C-alpha cells in the first residue's frame, strides 16, 4: 500500500515494500475507529485493550501486506483490478495467522487452531477495506503532472531541461560553442546539443532561424529594429536576438515587425 511517486528526504524516504509514511498513520486511524465501535466483539475488552489490539492488528497486518505487495505488483502492474483482487487474497492467510496469535495473547486463550477458521471472513472483509483505503490514498497523493505548454520545447529538448523549463513556452534557442541556451518564459538553461539537431527537432514549431546562432519563436517577438540590412528582435522577457543580413529578408517576409 503506497502512494505513487517517490518522496525523498528525511522521514518521507523510508519504505516497507512499496509502502511509505502515508499509509501507516491511516491504518492507525482505522484501528482507532474499529476499536471505538467495538468491532468483532471487542467490546468484551477494556477500551485501552481494544485500542492496543487493533493497533497491533492494523499495523502488523499493514507490514505483512507491504511485504507481500511488491512481487504481486511486478507481475500484475498493468492489470490494476486483478492486482487488487490478488492482493486481498494473498494477504489474508498470513494476516489471519497474525490475528490469531494476537487475539490469543490478548484474550489469554488456549492456542486453538480451530479459531483460525472463524477469523477468515472478518479478516478478509477488513482487508478489502484496507486495499480500498490504499487505492484512495494513492489517488490523493499521486503527483499531478502538469501538461507542457503547446509552445513548449520539443521532446528532444525537454528531455534535457529541468521540468519547470520543459513545460514552459519556448522563446528562443541560442548557440554557445557546443552548447545551446534554451530561453523559456520560466527561465533559461544550457544543454549539450548542436544547433543543427535542435533545428531538426524544431521543424514543426512556429519559429525561424534568424541568425547562424539563433532560432526564435514567432509568438515571442515583441519588436524589431533594423539598420543597414540587419536587425535586432526584442523577445519576451527583454531578450534580444540578432538578425543576420542574409536572413533579414525572410524575417521581414513573415511580418514579424
mmCIF file of N, CA, C and O in Angstrom, residues 80-116:
data_model
loop_
_atom_site.group_PDB
_atom_site.id
_atom_site.type_symbol
_atom_site.label_atom_id
_atom_site.label_comp_id
_atom_site.label_asym_id
_atom_site.label_seq_id
_atom_site.Cartn_x
_atom_site.Cartn_y
_atom_site.Cartn_z
ATOM 1 N N UNK A 80 -4.479 -3.439 -12.960
ATOM 2 C CA UNK A 80 -4.740 -2.950 -11.606
ATOM 3 C C UNK A 80 -5.884 -3.647 -10.891
ATOM 4 O O UNK A 80 -5.809 -3.874 -9.675
ATOM 5 N N UNK A 81 -6.958 -3.985 -11.584
ATOM 6 C CA UNK A 81 -8.087 -4.645 -10.911
ATOM 7 C C UNK A 81 -7.712 -6.044 -10.440
ATOM 8 O O UNK A 81 -8.021 -6.437 -9.311
ATOM 9 N N UNK A 82 -7.058 -6.789 -11.326
ATOM 10 C CA UNK A 82 -6.622 -8.127 -10.942
ATOM 11 C C UNK A 82 -5.600 -8.044 -9.816
ATOM 12 O O UNK A 82 -5.591 -8.877 -8.899
ATOM 13 N N UNK A 83 -4.739 -7.044 -9.866
ATOM 14 C CA UNK A 83 -3.743 -6.841 -8.810
ATOM 15 C C UNK A 83 -4.417 -6.622 -7.455
ATOM 16 O O UNK A 83 -4.018 -7.197 -6.442
ATOM 17 N N UNK A 84 -5.471 -5.797 -7.412
ATOM 18 C CA UNK A 84 -6.170 -5.517 -6.156
ATOM 19 C C UNK A 84 -6.814 -6.789 -5.600
ATOM 20 O O UNK A 84 -6.726 -7.071 -4.394
ATOM 21 N N UNK A 85 -7.452 -7.581 -6.478
ATOM 22 C CA UNK A 85 -8.092 -8.819 -6.031
ATOM 23 C C UNK A 85 -7.034 -9.804 -5.524
ATOM 24 O O UNK A 85 -7.187 -10.419 -4.459
ATOM 25 N N UNK A 86 -5.945 -9.954 -6.293
ATOM 26 C CA UNK A 86 -4.882 -10.876 -5.896
ATOM 27 C C UNK A 86 -4.251 -10.450 -4.577
ATOM 28 O O UNK A 86 -3.904 -11.293 -3.734
ATOM 29 N N UNK A 87 -4.129 -9.155 -4.383
ATOM 30 C CA UNK A 87 -3.537 -8.650 -3.149
ATOM 31 C C UNK A 87 -4.385 -9.020 -1.932
ATOM 32 O O UNK A 87 -3.868 -9.466 -0.903
ATOM 33 N N UNK A 88 -5.707 -8.858 -2.053
ATOM 34 C CA UNK A 88 -6.600 -9.197 -0.933
ATOM 35 C C UNK A 88 -6.481 -10.680 -0.577
ATOM 36 O O UNK A 88 -6.355 -11.052 0.598
ATOM 37 N N UNK A 89 -6.511 -11.542 -1.592
ATOM 38 C CA UNK A 89 -6.457 -12.980 -1.327
ATOM 39 C C UNK A 89 -5.077 -13.399 -0.809
ATOM 40 O O UNK A 89 -4.980 -14.294 0.046
ATOM 41 N N UNK A 90 -4.014 -12.774 -1.317
ATOM 42 C CA UNK A 90 -2.670 -13.165 -0.899
ATOM 43 C C UNK A 90 -2.360 -12.723 0.527
ATOM 44 O O UNK A 90 -1.662 -13.431 1.266
ATOM 45 N N UNK A 91 -2.873 -11.583 0.946
ATOM 46 C CA UNK A 91 -2.547 -11.071 2.265
ATOM 47 C C UNK A 91 -3.430 -11.676 3.362
ATOM 48 O O UNK A 91 -3.067 -11.623 4.540
ATOM 49 N N UNK A 92 -4.565 -12.263 2.984
ATOM 50 C CA UNK A 92 -5.491 -12.763 4.002
ATOM 51 C C UNK A 92 -4.923 -13.920 4.831
ATOM 52 O O UNK A 92 -4.980 -13.868 6.075
ATOM 53 N N UNK A 93 -4.354 -14.997 4.248
ATOM 54 C CA UNK A 93 -3.868 -16.104 5.092
ATOM 55 C C UNK A 93 -2.824 -15.694 6.127
ATOM 56 O O UNK A 93 -2.976 -16.027 7.313
ATOM 57 N N UNK A 94 -1.745 -14.969 5.732
ATOM 58 C CA UNK A 94 -0.770 -14.608 6.777
ATOM 59 C C UNK A 94 -1.334 -13.638 7.811
ATOM 60 O O UNK A 94 -0.944 -13.693 8.983
ATOM 61 N N UNK A 95 -2.243 -12.764 7.406
ATOM 62 C CA UNK A 95 -2.832 -11.843 8.377
ATOM 63 C C UNK A 95 -3.776 -12.582 9.308
ATOM 64 O O UNK A 95 -3.862 -12.263 10.498
ATOM 65 N N UNK A 96 -4.493 -13.595 8.797
ATOM 66 C CA UNK A 96 -5.324 -14.434 9.668
ATOM 67 C C UNK A 96 -4.444 -15.071 10.750
ATOM 68 O O UNK A 96 -4.806 -15.090 11.945
ATOM 69 N N UNK A 97 -3.275 -15.586 10.337
ATOM 70 C CA UNK A 97 -2.367 -16.200 11.314
ATOM 71 C C UNK A 97 -1.907 -15.175 12.350
ATOM 72 O O UNK A 97 -1.835 -15.469 13.555
ATOM 73 N N UNK A 98 -1.581 -13.969 11.893
ATOM 74 C CA UNK A 98 -1.143 -12.912 12.806
ATOM 75 C C UNK A 98 -2.262 -12.532 13.782
ATOM 76 O O UNK A 98 -2.015 -12.384 14.983
ATOM 77 N N UNK A 99 -3.476 -12.376 13.285
ATOM 78 C CA UNK A 99 -4.598 -12.008 14.150
ATOM 79 C C UNK A 99 -4.895 -13.123 15.151
ATOM 80 O O UNK A 99 -5.255 -12.866 16.310
ATOM 81 N N UNK A 100 -4.743 -14.362 14.734
ATOM 82 C CA UNK A 100 -4.943 -15.498 15.645
ATOM 83 C C UNK A 100 -3.959 -15.436 16.799
ATOM 84 O O UNK A 100 -4.334 -15.579 17.969
ATOM 85 N N UNK A 101 -2.689 -15.187 16.470
ATOM 86 C CA UNK A 101 -1.674 -15.071 17.527
ATOM 87 C C UNK A 101 -1.988 -13.880 18.429
ATOM 88 O O UNK A 101 -1.965 -13.984 19.663
ATOM 89 N N UNK A 102 -2.308 -12.749 17.822
ATOM 90 C CA UNK A 102 -2.563 -11.540 18.596
ATOM 91 C C UNK A 102 -3.788 -11.693 19.493
ATOM 92 O O UNK A 102 -3.750 -11.353 20.691
ATOM 93 N N UNK A 103 -4.876 -12.197 18.935
ATOM 94 C CA UNK A 103 -6.108 -12.339 19.724
ATOM 95 C C UNK A 103 -5.947 -13.377 20.825
ATOM 96 O O UNK A 103 -6.503 -13.224 21.928
ATOM 97 N N UNK A 104 -5.193 -14.442 20.558
ATOM 98 C CA UNK A 104 -4.967 -15.455 21.592
ATOM 99 C C UNK A 104 -4.197 -14.870 22.765
ATOM 100 O O UNK A 104 -4.504 -15.140 23.935
ATOM 101 N N UNK A 105 -3.199 -14.050 22.464
ATOM 102 C CA UNK A 105 -2.421 -13.419 23.529
ATOM 103 C C UNK A 105 -3.261 -12.407 24.301
ATOM 104 O O UNK A 105 -3.212 -12.351 25.537
ATOM 105 N N UNK A 106 -4.042 -11.591 23.572
ATOM 106 C CA UNK A 106 -4.840 -10.558 24.233
ATOM 107 C C UNK A 106 -5.942 -11.179 25.080
ATOM 108 O O UNK A 106 -6.201 -10.757 26.224
ATOM 109 N N UNK A 107 -6.626 -12.174 24.525
ATOM 110 C CA UNK A 107 -7.729 -12.824 25.227
ATOM 111 C C UNK A 107 -7.246 -13.866 26.239
ATOM 112 O O UNK A 107 -8.046 -14.392 27.020
ATOM 113 N N UNK A 108 -5.916 -14.163 26.179
ATOM 114 C CA UNK A 108 -5.338 -15.162 27.088
ATOM 115 C C UNK A 108 -6.084 -16.493 26.991
ATOM 116 O O UNK A 108 -6.478 -17.108 27.988
ATOM 117 N N UNK A 109 -6.279 -16.914 25.732
ATOM 118 C CA UNK A 109 -6.991 -18.159 25.491
ATOM 119 C C UNK A 109 -6.013 -19.272 25.152
ATOM 120 O O UNK A 109 -4.819 -19.035 24.932
ATOM 121 N N UNK A 110 -6.540 -20.491 25.088
ATOM 122 C CA UNK A 110 -5.731 -21.617 24.639
ATOM 123 C C UNK A 110 -5.431 -21.474 23.147
ATOM 124 O O UNK A 110 -6.215 -20.896 22.391
ATOM 125 N N UNK A 111 -4.317 -22.053 22.748
ATOM 126 C CA UNK A 111 -3.916 -21.968 21.340
ATOM 127 C C UNK A 111 -4.729 -22.962 20.530
ATOM 128 O O UNK A 111 -4.289 -24.068 20.222
ATOM 129 N N UNK A 112 -5.950 -22.569 20.177
ATOM 130 C CA UNK A 112 -6.881 -23.447 19.470
ATOM 131 C C UNK A 112 -6.828 -23.147 17.975
ATOM 132 O O UNK A 112 -7.294 -22.109 17.516
ATOM 133 N N UNK A 113 -6.261 -24.065 17.159
ATOM 134 C CA UNK A 113 -6.191 -23.830 15.712
ATOM 135 C C UNK A 113 -7.564 -23.656 15.071
ATOM 136 O O UNK A 113 -7.683 -23.039 14.009
ATOM 137 N N UNK A 114 -8.606 -24.190 15.690
ATOM 138 C CA UNK A 114 -9.934 -24.043 15.119
ATOM 139 C C UNK A 114 -10.393 -22.602 15.051
ATOM 140 O O UNK A 114 -11.268 -22.256 14.234
ATOM 141 N N UNK A 115 -9.812 -21.766 15.894
ATOM 142 C CA UNK A 115 -10.187 -20.348 15.885
ATOM 143 C C UNK A 115 -9.739 -19.654 14.591
ATOM 144 O O UNK A 115 -10.299 -18.617 14.216
ATOM 145 N N UNK A 116 -8.753 -20.235 13.909
ATOM 146 C CA UNK A 116 -8.272 -19.658 12.639
ATOM 147 C C UNK A 116 -9.402 -19.551 11.625
ATOM 148 O O UNK A 116 -9.521 -18.548 10.913
#
